[in-house]
Amino acid sequence: MLCVVVGLPVACAGDVPEVPVGPGGTLDAELVLGRDIYERRCANCHGADGGGGTGPKLADGSVVEQYPDPADQRALIVDGRNAMPSFDGRLTSGEIDAVVRYTREVLD
Ligand code: HEC
């Protein structure tokens, strides 16, 4: 990716999609946390916008299609698989829940 080539990860941060403002003009705090985790722990492999990279595409409903039950997606993140690292003990349970929601609801 261009941002990796030029070594400006900060410039890439803005590409991680923002959490949309809710009906009451407020932001869902869990999704905001999920975005933060995604940006710091996942975007380098799955792409800032979830379009894929080292890891498969998560955006455009891919993850919802692969994992109709969010619990299965959560288990994959906890356990890891092949080149997908295990986040067991590296993220709290709440952080994993938040990033699962973010990938399903915002990268959708
Ligand atoms: C070091 C690179 C890397 C990082 C960091 C990473 N992933 Fe992955 N991820 C992968 C790879 C590679 C796969 C494919 C694994 C396989 O072979 O099945 C994958 C698979 C997945 C899948 C399953 C996709 C599918 O279509 O089955 C999900 C969901 C996922 N990652 C979410 C995350 C989340 C959320 C994070 C951050 C907490 C994250 N990943 C961090 C590399 C990474």
PDB file of N, CA, C and O in Angstrom, residues 42-84:
ATOM      1  N   CYS A  42      -5.606  -4.033  13.287  1.00  0.00           N
ATOM      2  CA  CYS A  42      -6.120  -4.849  12.183  1.00  0.00           C
ATOM      3  C   CYS A  42      -5.866  -4.232  10.807  1.00  0.00           C
ATOM      4  O   CYS A  42      -5.698  -4.958   9.829  1.00  0.00           O
ATOM      5  N   ALA A  43      -5.880  -2.889  10.736  1.00  0.00           N
ATOM      6  CA  ALA A  43      -5.857  -2.215   9.436  1.00  0.00           C
ATOM      7  C   ALA A  43      -4.591  -2.518   8.647  1.00  0.00           C
ATOM      8  O   ALA A  43      -4.624  -2.564   7.414  1.00  0.00           O
ATOM      9  N   ASN A  44      -3.474  -2.760   9.342  1.00  0.00           N
ATOM     10  CA  ASN A  44      -2.229  -3.026   8.612  1.00  0.00           C
ATOM     11  C   ASN A  44      -2.336  -4.273   7.748  1.00  0.00           C
ATOM     12  O   ASN A  44      -1.701  -4.362   6.710  1.00  0.00           O
ATOM     13  N   CYS A  45      -3.114  -5.244   8.161  1.00  0.00           N
ATOM     14  CA  CYS A  45      -3.270  -6.467   7.358  1.00  0.00           C
ATOM     15  C   CYS A  45      -4.551  -6.478   6.534  1.00  0.00           C
ATOM     16  O   CYS A  45      -4.584  -7.052   5.450  1.00  0.00           O
ATOM     17  N   HIS A  46      -5.606  -5.886   7.056  1.00  0.00           N
ATOM     18  CA  HIS A  46      -6.904  -5.997   6.372  1.00  0.00           C
ATOM     19  C   HIS A  46      -7.266  -4.735   5.575  1.00  0.00           C
ATOM     20  O   HIS A  46      -8.350  -4.673   4.995  1.00  0.00           O
ATOM     21  N   GLY A  47      -6.356  -3.750   5.572  1.00  0.00           N
ATOM     22  CA  GLY A  47      -6.622  -2.520   4.834  1.00  0.00           C
ATOM     23  C   GLY A  47      -7.380  -1.524   5.692  1.00  0.00           C
ATOM     24  O   GLY A  47      -8.238  -1.906   6.494  1.00  0.00           O
ATOM     25  N   ALA A  48      -7.044  -0.252   5.533  1.00  0.00           N
ATOM     26  CA  ALA A  48      -7.682   0.794   6.336  1.00  0.00           C
ATOM     27  C   ALA A  48      -9.205   0.748   6.182  1.00  0.00           C
ATOM     28  O   ALA A  48      -9.944   0.895   7.142  1.00  0.00           O
ATOM     29  N   ASP A  49      -9.645   0.509   4.973  1.00  0.00           N
ATOM     30  CA  ASP A  49     -11.093   0.501   4.716  1.00  0.00           C
ATOM     31  C   ASP A  49     -11.666  -0.916   4.743  1.00  0.00           C
ATOM     32  O   ASP A  49     -12.813  -1.128   4.349  1.00  0.00           O
ATOM     33  N   GLY A  50     -10.841  -1.887   5.182  1.00  0.00           N
ATOM     34  CA  GLY A  50     -11.324  -3.272   5.254  1.00  0.00           C
ATOM     35  C   GLY A  50     -11.332  -3.963   3.903  1.00  0.00           C
ATOM     36  O   GLY A  50     -11.876  -5.051   3.756  1.00  0.00           O
ATOM     37  N   GLY A  51     -10.690  -3.328   2.924  1.00  0.00           N
ATOM     38  CA  GLY A  51     -10.705  -3.873   1.568  1.00  0.00           C
ATOM     39  C   GLY A  51      -9.761  -5.054   1.359  1.00  0.00           C
ATOM     40  O   GLY A  51      -9.759  -5.658   0.300  1.00  0.00           O
ATOM     41  N   GLY A  52      -8.956  -5.361   2.376  1.00  0.00           N
ATOM     42  CA  GLY A  52      -8.052  -6.500   2.285  1.00  0.00           C
ATOM     43  C   GLY A  52      -6.623  -6.062   2.021  1.00  0.00           C
ATOM     44  O   GLY A  52      -6.364  -4.910   1.664  1.00  0.00           O
ATOM     45  N   GLY A  53      -5.703  -6.980   2.249  1.00  0.00           N
ATOM     46  CA  GLY A  53      -4.264  -6.728   2.077  1.00  0.00           C
ATOM     47  C   GLY A  53      -3.608  -8.059   2.306  1.00  0.00           C
ATOM     48  O   GLY A  53      -3.913  -9.030   1.613  1.00  0.00           O
ATOM     49  N   THR A  54      -2.775  -8.137   3.349  1.00  0.00           N
ATOM     50  CA  THR A  54      -2.219  -9.428   3.757  1.00  0.00           C
ATOM     51  C   THR A  54      -3.360 -10.351   4.171  1.00  0.00           C
ATOM     52  O   THR A  54      -3.345 -11.539   3.911  1.00  0.00           O
ATOM     53  N   GLY A  55      -4.335  -9.769   4.845  1.00  0.00           N
ATOM     54  CA  GLY A  55      -5.513 -10.524   5.274  1.00  0.00           C
ATOM     55  C   GLY A  55      -6.660 -10.290   4.295  1.00  0.00           C
ATOM     56  O   GLY A  55      -6.624  -9.338   3.508  1.00  0.00           O
ATOM     57  N   PRO A  56      -7.666 -11.156   4.337  1.00  0.00           N
ATOM     58  CA  PRO A  56      -8.783 -11.008   3.391  1.00  0.00           C
ATOM     59  C   PRO A  56      -9.624  -9.761   3.647  1.00  0.00           C
ATOM     60  O   PRO A  56      -9.553  -9.143   4.701  1.00  0.00           O
ATOM     61  N   LYS A  57     -10.383  -9.434   2.607  1.00  0.00           N
ATOM     62  CA  LYS A  57     -11.319  -8.313   2.690  1.00  0.00           C
ATOM     63  C   LYS A  57     -12.369  -8.584   3.769  1.00  0.00           C
ATOM     64  O   LYS A  57     -12.882  -9.698   3.870  1.00  0.00           O
ATOM     65  N   LEU A  58     -12.648  -7.569   4.568  1.00  0.00           N
ATOM     66  CA  LEU A  58     -13.677  -7.700   5.598  1.00  0.00           C
ATOM     67  C   LEU A  58     -14.889  -6.834   5.265  1.00  0.00           C
ATOM     68  O   LEU A  58     -15.981  -7.049   5.779  1.00  0.00           O
ATOM     69  N   ALA A  59     -14.659  -5.822   4.429  1.00  0.00           N
ATOM     70  CA  ALA A  59     -15.701  -4.822   4.156  1.00  0.00           C
ATOM     71  C   ALA A  59     -16.762  -5.330   3.182  1.00  0.00           C
ATOM     72  O   ALA A  59     -16.678  -6.475   2.708  1.00  0.00           O
ATOM     73  N   ASP A  60     -17.702  -4.469   2.888  1.00  0.00           N
ATOM     74  CA  ASP A  60     -18.777  -4.740   1.923  1.00  0.00           C
ATOM     75  C   ASP A  60     -19.584  -5.994   2.272  1.00  0.00           C
ATOM     76  O   ASP A  60     -19.986  -6.748   1.388  1.00  0.00           O
ATOM     77  N   GLY A  61     -19.735  -6.214   3.569  1.00  0.00           N
ATOM     78  CA  GLY A  61     -20.563  -7.341   3.993  1.00  0.00           C
ATOM     79  C   GLY A  61     -19.850  -8.680   3.963  1.00  0.00           C
ATOM     80  O   GLY A  61     -20.446  -9.704   4.299  1.00  0.00           O
ATOM     81  N   SER A  62     -18.551  -8.714   3.577  1.00  0.00           N
ATOM     82  CA  SER A  62     -17.832  -9.989   3.479  1.00  0.00           C
ATOM     83  C   SER A  62     -17.877 -10.753   4.789  1.00  0.00           C
ATOM     84  O   SER A  62     -18.095 -11.955   4.829  1.00  0.00           O
ATOM     85  N   VAL A  63     -17.631 -10.005   5.863  1.00  0.00           N
ATOM     86  CA  VAL A  63     -17.501 -10.668   7.145  1.00  0.00           C
ATOM     87  C   VAL A  63     -18.864 -11.190   7.629  1.00  0.00           C
ATOM     88  O   VAL A  63     -18.959 -12.254   8.235  1.00  0.00           O
ATOM     89  N   VAL A  64     -19.901 -10.476   7.299  1.00  0.00           N
ATOM     90  CA  VAL A  64     -21.248 -10.900   7.700  1.00  0.00           C
ATOM     91  C   VAL A  64     -21.648 -12.143   6.893  1.00  0.00           C
ATOM     92  O   VAL A  64     -22.266 -13.074   7.416  1.00  0.00           O
ATOM     93  N   GLU A  65     -21.213 -12.158   5.644  1.00  0.00           N
ATOM     94  CA  GLU A  65     -21.506 -13.308   4.791  1.00  0.00           C
ATOM     95  C   GLU A  65     -20.760 -14.553   5.289  1.00  0.00           C
ATOM     96  O   GLU A  65     -21.331 -15.641   5.377  1.00  0.00           O
ATOM     97  N   GLN A  66     -19.478 -14.374   5.622  1.00  0.00           N
ATOM     98  CA  GLN A  66     -18.657 -15.490   6.112  1.00  0.00           C
ATOM     99  C   GLN A  66     -19.115 -15.987   7.478  1.00  0.00           C
ATOM    100  O   GLN A  66     -19.015 -17.163   7.779  1.00  0.00           O
ATOM    101  N   TYR A  67     -19.544 -15.041   8.309  1.00  0.00           N
ATOM    102  CA  TYR A  67     -19.882 -15.368   9.702  1.00  0.00           C
ATOM    103  C   TYR A  67     -21.259 -14.820  10.029  1.00  0.00           C
ATOM    104  O   TYR A  67     -21.382 -13.781  10.664  1.00  0.00           O
ATOM    105  N   PRO A  68     -22.301 -15.526   9.602  1.00  0.00           N
ATOM    106  CA  PRO A  68     -23.654 -15.047   9.906  1.00  0.00           C
ATOM    107  C   PRO A  68     -23.850 -14.871  11.420  1.00  0.00           C
ATOM    108  O   PRO A  68     -24.551 -13.965  11.853  1.00  0.00           O
ATOM    109  N   ASP A  69     -23.183 -15.732  12.200  1.00  0.00           N
ATOM    110  CA  ASP A  69     -23.248 -15.597  13.654  1.00  0.00           C
ATOM    111  C   ASP A  69     -21.991 -14.861  14.126  1.00  0.00           C
ATOM    112  O   ASP A  69     -20.883 -15.374  13.976  1.00  0.00           O
ATOM    113  N   PRO A  70     -22.156 -13.671  14.707  1.00  0.00           N
ATOM    114  CA  PRO A  70     -20.985 -12.900  15.157  1.00  0.00           C
ATOM    115  C   PRO A  70     -20.101 -13.673  16.128  1.00  0.00           C
ATOM    116  O   PRO A  70     -18.904 -13.416  16.214  1.00  0.00           O
ATOM    117  N   ALA A  71     -20.668 -14.647  16.840  1.00  0.00           N
ATOM    118  CA  ALA A  71     -19.880 -15.435  17.797  1.00  0.00           C
ATOM    119  C   ALA A  71     -18.774 -16.213  17.083  1.00  0.00           C
ATOM    120  O   ALA A  71     -17.683 -16.417  17.632  1.00  0.00           O
ATOM    121  N   ASP A  72     -19.047 -16.639  15.844  1.00  0.00           N
ATOM    122  CA  ASP A  72     -18.030 -17.385  15.086  1.00  0.00           C
ATOM    123  C   ASP A  72     -16.890 -16.465  14.660  1.00  0.00           C
ATOM    124  O   ASP A  72     -15.724 -16.852  14.641  1.00  0.00           O
ATOM    125  N   GLN A  73     -17.236 -15.242  14.311  1.00  0.00           N
ATOM    126  CA  GLN A  73     -16.225 -14.252  13.935  1.00  0.00           C
ATOM    127  C   GLN A  73     -15.364 -13.903  15.151  1.00  0.00           C
ATOM    128  O   GLN A  73     -14.139 -13.799  15.068  1.00  0.00           O
ATOM    129  N   ARG A  74     -16.034 -13.777  16.266  1.00  0.00           N
ATOM    130  CA  ARG A  74     -15.344 -13.467  17.509  1.00  0.00           C
ATOM    131  C   ARG A  74     -14.340 -14.582  17.841  1.00  0.00           C
ATOM    132  O   ARG A  74     -13.185 -14.316  18.213  1.00  0.00           O
ATOM    133  N   ALA A  75     -14.769 -15.845  17.683  1.00  0.00           N
ATOM    134  CA  ALA A  75     -13.909 -16.994  17.995  1.00  0.00           C
ATOM    135  C   ALA A  75     -12.665 -16.996  17.106  1.00  0.00           C
ATOM    136  O   ALA A  75     -11.564 -17.292  17.567  1.00  0.00           O
ATOM    137  N   LEU A  76     -12.846 -16.633  15.846  1.00  0.00           N
ATOM    138  CA  LEU A  76     -11.706 -16.580  14.916  1.00  0.00           C
ATOM    139  C   LEU A  76     -10.681 -15.538  15.384  1.00  0.00           C
ATOM    140  O   LEU A  76      -9.477 -15.775  15.345  1.00  0.00           O
ATOM    141  N   ILE A  77     -11.173 -14.399  15.856  1.00  0.00           N
ATOM    142  CA  ILE A  77     -10.273 -13.330  16.309  1.00  0.00           C
ATOM    143  C   ILE A  77      -9.560 -13.761  17.597  1.00  0.00           C
ATOM    144  O   ILE A  77      -8.369 -13.507  17.774  1.00  0.00           O
ATOM    145  N   VAL A  78     -10.264 -14.442  18.464  1.00  0.00           N
ATOM    146  CA  VAL A  78      -9.656 -14.920  19.708  1.00  0.00           C
ATOM    147  C   VAL A  78      -8.610 -16.000  19.410  1.00  0.00           C
ATOM    148  O   VAL A  78      -7.489 -15.948  19.906  1.00  0.00           O
ATOM    149  N   ASP A  79      -8.960 -16.955  18.565  1.00  0.00           N
ATOM    150  CA  ASP A  79      -8.090 -18.120  18.336  1.00  0.00           C
ATOM    151  C   ASP A  79      -7.031 -17.917  17.265  1.00  0.00           C
ATOM    152  O   ASP A  79      -5.999 -18.574  17.277  1.00  0.00           O
ATOM    153  N   GLY A  80      -7.307 -17.038  16.279  1.00  0.00           N
ATOM    154  CA  GLY A  80      -6.413 -16.895  15.145  1.00  0.00           C
ATOM    155  C   GLY A  80      -6.565 -18.081  14.197  1.00  0.00           C
ATOM    156  O   GLY A  80      -7.260 -19.057  14.511  1.00  0.00           O
ATOM    157  N   ARG A  81      -5.967 -17.955  13.014  1.00  0.00           N
ATOM    158  CA  ARG A  81      -6.013 -19.057  12.034  1.00  0.00           C
ATOM    159  C   ARG A  81      -4.938 -18.797  10.995  1.00  0.00           C
ATOM    160  O   ARG A  81      -4.907 -17.716  10.407  1.00  0.00           O
ATOM    161  N   ASN A  82      -4.042 -19.729  10.798  1.00  0.00           N
ATOM    162  CA  ASN A  82      -2.927 -19.546   9.856  1.00  0.00           C
ATOM    163  C   ASN A  82      -2.201 -18.220  10.141  1.00  0.00           C
ATOM    164  O   ASN A  82      -1.753 -18.012  11.259  1.00  0.00           O
ATOM    165  N   ALA A  83      -2.148 -17.324   9.162  1.00  0.00           N
ATOM    166  CA  ALA A  83      -1.420 -16.064   9.341  1.00  0.00           C
ATOM    167  C   ALA A  83      -2.225 -15.014  10.114  1.00  0.00           C
ATOM    168  O   ALA A  83      -1.737 -13.919  10.371  1.00  0.00           O
ATOM    169  N   MET A  84      -3.450 -15.332  10.469  1.00  0.00           N
ATOM    170  CA  MET A  84      -4.257 -14.427  11.286  1.00  0.00           C
ATOM    171  C   MET A  84      -3.881 -14.660  12.740  1.00  0.00           C
ATOM    172  O   MET A  84      -4.041 -15.771  13.261  1.00  0.00           O
TER     173      MET A  84
END
